[in-house]
XYZ file of C-alpha atoms in Angstrom:
250
model
C -1.472 3.204 -14.345
C -3.549 5.608 -12.788
C -1.013 6.480 -9.948
C -2.171 9.583 -6.968
C -1.344 12.759 -8.314
C -3.049 15.012 -5.477
C -5.277 15.525 -2.569
C -7.189 18.511 -2.573
C -7.982 20.543 0.319
C -10.275 23.519 0.950
C -9.179 26.331 2.831
C -9.917 30.011 4.354
C -7.257 31.901 4.592
C -4.545 31.013 1.476
C -1.595 33.021 2.614
C -2.243 31.538 6.462
C -2.138 28.215 4.669
C 0.843 28.986 2.446
C 2.763 29.978 5.126
C 2.063 27.076 7.547
C 2.868 24.461 4.814
C 6.104 26.447 3.533
C 7.316 27.571 6.733
C 6.923 24.188 8.826
C 6.981 21.367 6.191
C 9.087 23.055 3.754
C 6.452 22.918 0.865
C 7.596 25.340 -2.137
C 4.682 26.426 -4.821
C 4.653 23.904 -7.899
C 1.976 25.595 -9.973
C -0.964 27.874 -9.444
C -4.518 28.137 -11.213
C -5.834 31.664 -10.601
C -9.696 31.734 -11.705
C -12.246 34.617 -11.451
C -13.861 33.011 -8.349
C -10.964 30.863 -7.037
C -7.392 29.945 -6.392
C -5.592 26.774 -6.940
C -2.073 26.367 -5.330
C -0.074 22.710 -5.781
C 2.562 22.220 -3.154
C 4.949 19.697 -2.441
C 8.768 19.280 -1.123
C 11.501 20.798 -3.588
C 12.628 16.982 -4.131
C 9.376 15.211 -4.302
C 9.387 11.980 -6.095
C 8.615 11.722 -10.007
C 5.356 9.312 -8.882
C 4.907 11.268 -5.507
C 1.562 13.125 -5.118
C 0.932 17.266 -4.340
C -1.287 19.142 -1.842
C -3.673 21.109 -3.810
C -4.976 23.921 -1.458
C -8.190 25.660 -3.299
C -9.434 29.354 -2.169
C -12.873 30.179 -2.602
C -12.676 34.254 -2.994
C -16.162 34.700 -1.836
C -15.233 34.416 1.952
C -17.309 31.178 2.486
C -16.279 29.138 5.383
C -16.471 25.151 5.700
C -17.134 21.765 7.790
C -14.836 19.370 8.407
C -17.350 16.641 8.149
C -15.708 12.765 9.028
C -15.683 10.748 5.948
C -12.532 12.394 5.197
C -9.643 11.515 8.046
C -6.335 13.309 7.609
C -3.093 13.313 5.120
C 0.155 11.637 6.050
C 3.495 13.166 5.619
C 6.886 10.774 5.883
C 9.902 11.416 8.019
C 12.518 9.388 9.542
C 11.879 9.406 12.949
C 8.517 10.711 14.078
C 9.899 12.031 17.540
C 12.409 14.429 16.303
C 9.863 15.202 13.574
C 7.507 16.288 16.103
C 10.354 18.132 18.299
C 11.063 20.189 15.517
C 7.307 21.288 14.372
C 6.938 22.178 18.288
C 10.118 23.859 18.687
C 9.100 25.834 15.430
C 5.935 27.130 17.063
C 2.915 24.237 15.610
C 0.260 23.729 18.113
C 0.627 20.638 20.153
C -1.990 18.194 18.813
C -0.853 14.274 19.311
C 2.321 13.794 20.415
C 4.210 10.524 19.308
C 3.653 8.838 22.862
C -0.105 9.553 23.027
C -0.184 7.578 19.742
C 2.094 4.548 20.446
C 4.967 5.896 19.697
C 4.828 5.019 16.023
C 2.845 7.981 14.784
C 1.885 11.382 15.579
C -0.774 14.242 14.502
C -0.875 17.983 13.819
C -3.362 20.124 12.121
C -2.871 22.953 9.948
C -4.582 26.308 9.989
C -7.718 24.872 8.623
C -8.236 22.398 11.118
C -7.143 19.215 8.765
C -5.376 16.804 10.670
C -1.866 15.667 9.166
C -0.310 12.543 10.371
C 3.194 12.090 10.912
C 4.340 8.386 10.071
C 8.086 6.705 10.096
C 9.039 5.536 6.403
C 12.736 4.603 4.992
C 11.728 6.078 1.423
C 10.446 9.457 0.153
C 11.414 12.900 0.974
C 10.997 14.025 4.271
C 7.540 15.730 4.664
C 6.448 14.118 1.160
C 2.843 13.022 1.211
C 2.376 9.262 2.129
C -1.319 8.601 2.055
C -4.655 10.317 2.781
C -7.120 8.576 5.102
C -10.935 7.965 3.883
C -13.645 6.492 6.477
C -15.953 3.693 4.787
C -19.033 2.616 5.668
C -18.539 -1.036 3.789
C -15.089 -1.837 3.627
C -15.926 -4.735 0.948
C -17.227 -2.537 -1.554
C -14.702 0.714 -0.906
C -11.838 -1.981 -1.768
C -13.552 -3.641 -4.555
C -14.526 -0.229 -5.815
C -10.395 1.245 -6.058
C -9.425 -2.510 -7.090
C -12.018 -2.925 -9.875
C -12.430 0.763 -11.081
C -8.708 1.846 -10.512
C -6.540 -1.467 -10.503
C -5.275 -0.860 -7.435
C -3.825 -3.397 -5.278
C -4.144 -3.783 -1.282
C -0.211 -4.138 -0.200
C -0.563 -3.047 3.663
C -3.901 -3.776 5.828
C -4.026 -3.660 9.593
C -6.720 -5.515 11.824
C -7.581 -4.411 15.076
C -10.128 -4.647 17.581
C -12.749 -2.080 16.960
C -11.600 -1.009 13.145
C -9.736 -2.213 10.295
C -7.189 -0.250 8.057
C -6.741 -1.155 4.150
C -4.038 0.726 1.882
C -4.228 0.672 -1.774
C -2.434 2.104 -4.592
C -1.645 1.004 -8.007
C 0.023 -2.352 -8.119
C 3.192 -0.866 -9.981
C 3.753 2.221 -8.283
C 6.830 3.189 -6.685
C 7.249 3.004 -3.247
C 7.171 7.206 -2.883
C 3.473 7.253 -4.673
C 1.024 8.265 -2.252
C -1.523 5.457 -1.341
C -5.552 5.449 -0.148
C -5.941 4.283 3.486
C -9.701 2.819 3.698
C -10.526 2.950 7.678
C -13.496 0.962 8.195
C -14.996 0.951 12.100
C -17.022 -1.917 12.957
C -19.688 -0.054 15.069
C -21.656 0.545 11.850
C -21.843 4.267 11.966
C -22.155 6.889 9.147
C -20.257 9.894 7.748
C -20.705 13.318 6.438
C -18.493 14.328 3.723
C -18.376 18.103 4.877
C -16.859 20.616 2.344
C -13.809 21.468 3.709
C -11.999 18.520 1.877
C -12.555 18.268 -1.716
C -11.091 14.992 -3.602
C -8.072 12.735 -4.332
C -6.942 12.966 -8.091
C -5.293 10.398 -10.066
C -3.407 11.055 -13.462
C -3.952 9.264 -16.610
C -2.034 9.739 -20.067
C -5.379 9.405 -21.984
C -8.449 11.399 -20.193
C -11.037 9.994 -22.589
C -10.052 6.107 -22.857
C -9.551 6.133 -18.953
C -13.181 7.518 -18.502
C -14.759 5.131 -20.854
C -12.905 2.257 -19.353
C -14.398 3.752 -15.909
C -17.891 3.837 -17.380
C -17.593 0.019 -18.983
C -16.642 -0.874 -15.066
C -19.454 1.105 -13.820
C -18.242 3.816 -12.028
C -20.365 6.905 -11.390
C -20.495 9.240 -14.118
C -20.220 12.419 -12.097
C -18.629 15.106 -14.048
C -17.336 13.625 -17.473
C -14.351 15.251 -19.683
C -16.667 17.312 -21.875
C -18.229 19.148 -18.947
C -14.792 19.866 -17.497
C -13.605 21.398 -21.105
C -11.887 18.297 -21.770
C -9.208 18.800 -19.192
C -10.460 16.185 -16.401
C -13.213 14.442 -15.077
C -14.782 13.244 -12.139
C -16.163 9.916 -10.478
C -17.376 8.813 -6.841
C -16.610 5.813 -4.837
C -19.229 4.145 -2.940
C -19.036 6.420 -0.026
C -19.092 9.770 -1.927
C -15.197 10.710 -1.752
C -14.973 12.738 -5.269
C -11.884 10.976 -7.080
C -10.338 13.325 -9.846
C -8.630 11.910 -13.174
C -6.663 14.370 -14.318
C -3.929 14.533 -17.647
C -0.557 13.830 -17.076
């Protein structure tokens, strides 16, 4: 089962980003990888579920800046009551972005120091502020749904059809409720999207990297960065819209 392991976002000021997630979402540092040219830090709630996903912040040491693009949408975090959670963030000093009333009372949005959007959603499961889903915009809903179901054995467990767009939520068929899902957003107007570089990838975990990679290649997934090119620690493919999907060993 290829459970979603983490979502990676690039940040321009690592300490500012760490302070934001630790102060406002009560995240703790789970692990860190210091390389010569970059630093990766993995964050999540203290009581994150064993199948829960983490947030990976990537900081490149060369001082580069990033563009958001619009092919990536947001990450979403879970709370029991969206109004209480939003008020808590406002009282703590988070900038007012999209309050619950402006979102029909069922969700809200804030932004982190790099402008990454964070949706606040009400759920009756999962640790507070744990990652609920990562939203990706797609240009062909049928192709995107087919990719995640065919390549990763995911299933659609929720859908929402509207007058101008549709939302499709997918994750492994036997995953826990607390596992993160991908939300595919399809706008009916035929628009196209730019990936930008402020977002990196979503990652799925496996107990056998080479076997999973071989299965993906058999299913005609894109051969983007194979395990050998990544020191046999991980690999990358891409979905039909160019979103990078990392495969990592458990």
